[in-house]
């Protein structure tokens, strides 16, 4: 007669995850990996030590130009930030009106954060963006509700950077979708027009586009009828960003199998119904990394507006330090 004998309990296996398991597998998985990890750790430790000595231990935090000059070569001069931060952040905007670009920037950044959260993707969000853009221009420009008028040549710093990148992205995104669809169109006129636009814009640097928009475009208009330089710059950045973004969207459109398009047509969907319900949701989801890269590139490209005498955040750093000989050697700390 068979007798069932219980097996004694065994210890639980080691956890397959955890920080120590990850370190052992990725940093010390072999002799070569272990040596490389140790060497890089030594080099990084030395760099961090020198950085701590330069940036913290021997640094000057008081806004004293004489102390900063004495500490050159041994410590950082963070006093330039304490001395020039208002000019760097707000540019040449009137000092007593700094609350206006501050409120405008806070509203814009708050909407950017909200727009990244799916739970806020409601029907009111586009109207909130329209209201925020109107509020931004009203606060920055003035002339309404008793606000002092501030011309666009005095706008600068962080508010100008946020405004240029946000408005350019908001306008370039839908334009790029239309252009990408037009490039894949079977209508020769629309296809050719979109191809010429994309290849022409992508074939020149943004500096050329800004130069044309700011200096050449007014020559073709009657005297006194040229739009404001800020509007021309916004149009140039938008058209430039849309051309690059259109190619990203076109890559997503080409990734959709033709079978889905044919199935949508057999169901009786129109072209725009097919694009809105079947094609675009999948295509745009596939190219999210490329879209984000284009958005980051647009944000970085705003630094080029200094060519038309609009000083955004990095331009204001240079302007603030070059205008004061005492702080001119502190470019690195300012940036």
C-alpha positions as a printed Julia matrix, in Angstrom:
335×3 Matrix{Float64}:
   0.0     0.0     0.0
   1.46    3.35   -1.07
   1.98    5.89    1.64
   2.02    9.61    0.81
   4.92   11.38    2.44
   4.76   15.22    2.39
   7.77   16.98    0.94
   9.35   19.5     3.35
   8.96   23.15    2.41
  11.78   24.64    0.38
  13.06   28.21    0.7
  11.58   30.75   -1.66
  13.67   31.53   -4.74
  15.59   34.77   -4.9
  13.7    37.74   -6.23
  14.18   38.16   -9.98
  14.06   41.91   -9.61
  15.49   44.52   -7.32
  18.29   47.07   -7.33
  21.03   44.66   -6.28
  20.03   42.11   -8.91
  19.98   44.84  -11.57
  23.43   46.13  -10.49
  24.91   42.64  -10.52
  23.45   41.78  -13.91
  24.14   45.09  -15.73
  27.25   46.5   -14.02
  29.14   43.42  -12.84
  27.91   40.72  -15.21
  31.39   39.88  -16.51
  35.04   40.71  -15.9
  35.08   43.35  -18.64
  31.83   44.89  -17.36
  33.16   44.99  -13.8
  36.43   46.67  -14.85
  34.57   49.21  -16.99
  32.18   49.98  -14.11
  35.03   50.52  -11.66
  36.99   52.75  -14.07
  33.94   54.85  -14.91
  33.07   55.15  -11.22
  36.57   56.47  -10.46
  36.45   58.98  -13.33
  32.93   60.11  -12.4
  33.95   60.45   -8.75
  36.87   62.71   -9.68
  34.67   64.83  -11.95
  32.0    65.21   -9.29
  34.64   66.13   -6.72
  36.04   68.9    -8.91
  32.51   70.04   -9.78
  31.58   70.24   -6.09
  34.7    72.24   -5.31
  34.1    74.63   -8.21
  30.32   74.91   -7.94
  29.76   74.8    -4.16
  32.81   74.8    -1.91
  34.84   77.62   -3.52
  31.89   79.33   -5.22
  30.78   82.91   -4.63
  27.07   83.33   -4.0
  27.0    87.02   -3.11
  26.37   89.53   -5.93
  29.86   90.99   -5.58
  31.87   91.49   -8.75
  35.14   91.94   -6.83
  34.75   88.64   -4.98
  33.88   86.89   -8.23
  37.01   88.28   -9.88
  39.11   87.02   -6.96
  37.54   83.54   -7.24
  38.07   83.17  -11.0
  39.71   79.86  -11.84
  38.89   78.27   -8.48
  35.16   78.77   -7.9
  31.95   79.61   -9.69
  30.38   83.05   -9.56
  26.72   82.45   -8.76
  26.46   86.07   -7.71
  25.76   86.95  -11.34
  22.5    85.02  -11.09
  21.52   86.88   -7.92
  22.38   90.2    -9.58
  20.91   89.67  -13.08
  18.11   87.11  -12.67
  15.3    89.62  -13.25
  16.84   90.81  -16.5
  17.64   87.25  -17.63
  14.1    86.01  -16.98
  12.13   89.06  -18.14
  14.48   90.83  -20.55
  13.94   94.51  -21.29
  10.29   94.4   -20.23
   9.49   97.38  -17.93
  10.59   96.52  -14.41
   7.4    97.68  -12.69
   5.28   95.56  -15.08
   7.05   92.22  -14.54
   3.91   90.75  -12.97
   2.28   90.63  -16.41
   4.76   88.27  -18.13
   4.97   86.3   -14.88
   1.21   85.64  -14.82
   1.23   84.89  -18.55
   4.03   82.34  -18.21
   2.43   80.62  -15.2
  -0.87   80.23  -17.08
   0.88   78.88  -20.19
   3.03   76.37  -18.28
   0.03   75.23  -16.21
  -1.95   74.54  -19.38
   1.01   72.64  -20.86
   1.13   70.42  -17.77
  -2.65   69.89  -17.78
  -2.61   69.01  -21.48
  -0.2    66.15  -20.77
  -2.69   64.47  -18.42
  -5.34   62.29  -20.15
  -7.95   62.98  -17.47
  -8.06   66.61  -18.62
  -8.62   65.76  -22.3
 -12.12   67.19  -22.4
 -14.06   69.38  -24.79
 -13.17   72.52  -22.82
  -9.41   72.12  -23.25
  -9.15   73.68  -26.77
 -11.23   76.65  -25.59
  -8.94   76.98  -22.58
  -5.96   77.18  -24.92
  -7.63   79.86  -27.03
  -8.39   81.85  -23.89
  -4.84   81.4   -22.61
  -3.31   82.63  -25.87
  -5.58   85.67  -25.91
  -4.73   86.38  -22.26
  -1.03   85.99  -23.04
  -1.06   88.61  -25.79
  -3.33   90.97  -23.82
  -1.06   90.85  -20.76
   2.17   91.13  -22.7
   1.04   93.8   -25.15
  -1.32   95.8   -22.95
  -3.52   98.59  -24.24
  -6.66   97.06  -22.7
  -8.15   97.21  -19.19
  -5.83  100.07  -18.29
  -2.61   98.13  -18.99
   0.37  100.08  -20.26
   1.31   99.32  -23.88
   4.62   97.43  -24.19
   5.94   97.01  -27.73
   7.11   93.58  -28.85
  10.75   94.67  -29.18
  10.84   94.87  -25.36
   9.53   91.32  -24.87
  12.13   88.75  -23.95
  13.41   86.15  -21.55
  11.46   83.12  -20.42
   7.98   84.48  -21.33
   9.07   84.98  -24.94
  10.62   81.5   -25.11
   7.48   79.85  -23.74
   5.19   81.87  -25.99
   7.17   81.31  -29.21
   7.55   77.56  -28.7
   3.98   76.99  -27.49
   2.27   78.98  -30.23
   4.53   77.51  -32.93
   3.84   73.95  -31.76
   0.09   74.56  -31.44
  -0.12   75.93  -35.0
   2.42   73.59  -36.63
   0.85   70.35  -35.38
  -2.5    70.54  -37.25
  -0.78   72.11  -40.27
   1.68   69.21  -40.43
  -1.17   66.67  -40.45
  -2.84   68.43  -43.37
   0.44   68.68  -45.28
   1.28   65.01  -44.63
  -2.14   63.96  -45.93
  -1.67   66.25  -48.92
   1.68   64.72  -49.77
   0.07   61.27  -49.88
  -2.85   62.59  -51.94
  -3.44   61.19  -55.42
  -4.43   64.63  -56.72
  -1.37   65.92  -58.61
  -1.82   69.6   -57.76
  -2.2    69.05  -54.0
   0.59   66.45  -53.93
   3.01   68.69  -55.83
   2.22   71.74  -53.71
   2.89   69.84  -50.46
   6.09   68.29  -51.82
   7.44   71.67  -52.91
   6.59   73.22  -49.52
   8.21   70.43  -47.5
  11.37   70.11  -49.6
  11.82   73.88  -49.92
  11.52   74.55  -46.18
  13.57   71.52  -45.14
  16.29   72.48  -47.61
  17.23   75.72  -45.79
  18.19   76.44  -42.16
  15.78   78.2   -39.82
  18.04   81.25  -39.74
  17.34   81.77  -43.45
  13.6    81.48  -42.89
  13.7    84.01  -40.05
  15.87   86.36  -42.11
  13.46   86.2   -45.03
  10.41   86.68  -42.8
  11.91   89.61  -40.92
  13.89   91.54  -43.54
  12.91   90.39  -47.03
   9.15   89.87  -46.66
   8.41   93.55  -45.73
  10.11   94.67  -48.98
   7.28   93.11  -50.99
   4.56   94.95  -49.04
   3.42   98.59  -49.15
   5.19  100.92  -46.78
   3.7   100.79  -43.3
   1.62   97.64  -43.91
   4.15   95.06  -42.73
   3.03   92.86  -39.78
   4.82   93.13  -36.47
   8.21   91.4   -36.32
   6.93   88.98  -33.67
   4.1    87.85  -35.95
   6.54   87.32  -38.81
   8.88   85.32  -36.57
   5.99   83.18  -35.32
   4.92   82.49  -38.9
   8.47   81.52  -39.88
   8.98   79.14  -36.94
   5.53   77.61  -37.48
   6.08   76.93  -41.19
   9.55   75.53  -40.5
   8.36   73.23  -37.71
   5.33   72.06  -39.7
   7.54   70.96  -42.62
   9.67   68.73  -40.4
   6.7    67.46  -38.42
   4.82   66.61  -41.62
   7.48   64.06  -42.54
   7.17   62.47  -39.1
   3.4    62.19  -39.51
   3.82   60.82  -43.04
   5.95   58.01  -41.64
   3.07   57.04  -39.35
   0.58   57.18  -42.22
   2.73   54.87  -44.32
   2.88   52.36  -41.46
  -0.89   51.76  -41.56
  -1.66   48.58  -43.57
  -3.6    49.18  -46.79
  -6.06   46.53  -45.69
  -7.44   48.82  -43.01
  -7.95   51.62  -45.51
  -9.7    49.27  -47.94
 -11.88   47.86  -45.17
 -12.87   51.39  -44.13
 -13.82   52.2   -47.71
 -16.0    49.09  -47.99
 -17.85   50.18  -44.84
 -18.84   53.37  -46.63
 -16.69   55.78  -44.63
 -15.75   59.01  -46.33
 -12.11   60.07  -46.66
 -12.18   62.35  -43.63
 -14.16   59.83  -41.54
 -11.58   57.2   -42.43
  -8.71   59.48  -41.44
 -10.35   60.66  -38.23
 -11.56   57.29  -36.93
  -9.16   54.72  -38.38
  -5.91   56.06  -39.81
  -4.82   59.12  -37.82
  -5.36   57.7   -34.3
  -3.04   54.79  -35.12
  -0.55   56.79  -37.2
  -0.07   59.54  -34.63
   0.3    57.01  -31.81
   3.08   55.24  -33.72
   5.17   58.38  -34.17
   4.81   59.92  -30.71
   8.61   59.78  -30.1
   9.28   61.59  -33.38
   6.62   64.2   -32.6
   8.15   64.85  -29.18
  11.59   65.2   -30.78
  10.17   67.8   -33.17
   8.57   69.68  -30.27
  11.89   69.72  -28.38
  13.67   70.93  -31.5
  11.16   73.77  -31.87
  11.69   74.78  -28.25
  15.46   74.87  -28.78
  15.21   76.72  -32.1
  13.65   79.74  -30.39
  17.18   80.81  -29.47
  17.73   81.76  -33.13
  15.31   84.71  -32.92
  18.21   86.84  -31.68
  19.07   87.34  -35.36
  16.02   89.65  -35.58
  16.74   91.4   -32.25
  14.25   89.39  -30.2
  16.04   88.2   -27.08
  14.59   85.05  -25.54
  16.05   83.31  -22.47
  19.55   82.49  -23.75
  19.73   85.74  -25.7
  18.94   87.7   -22.55
  21.8    85.99  -20.72
  24.26   87.24  -23.32
  22.63   90.67  -23.43
  22.64   91.04  -19.64
  26.29   90.07  -19.21
  27.74   91.82  -22.26
  26.14   95.1   -21.23
  27.97   95.05  -17.87
  31.76   94.77  -18.03
  31.93   93.63  -14.39
  29.96   90.45  -15.07
  31.13   89.73  -18.62
  33.52   86.89  -17.58
  30.62   84.96  -15.96
  29.02   83.67  -19.15
  29.18   80.03  -18.08
  27.46   80.63  -14.74
  24.8    82.77  -16.39
  23.99   80.14  -18.99
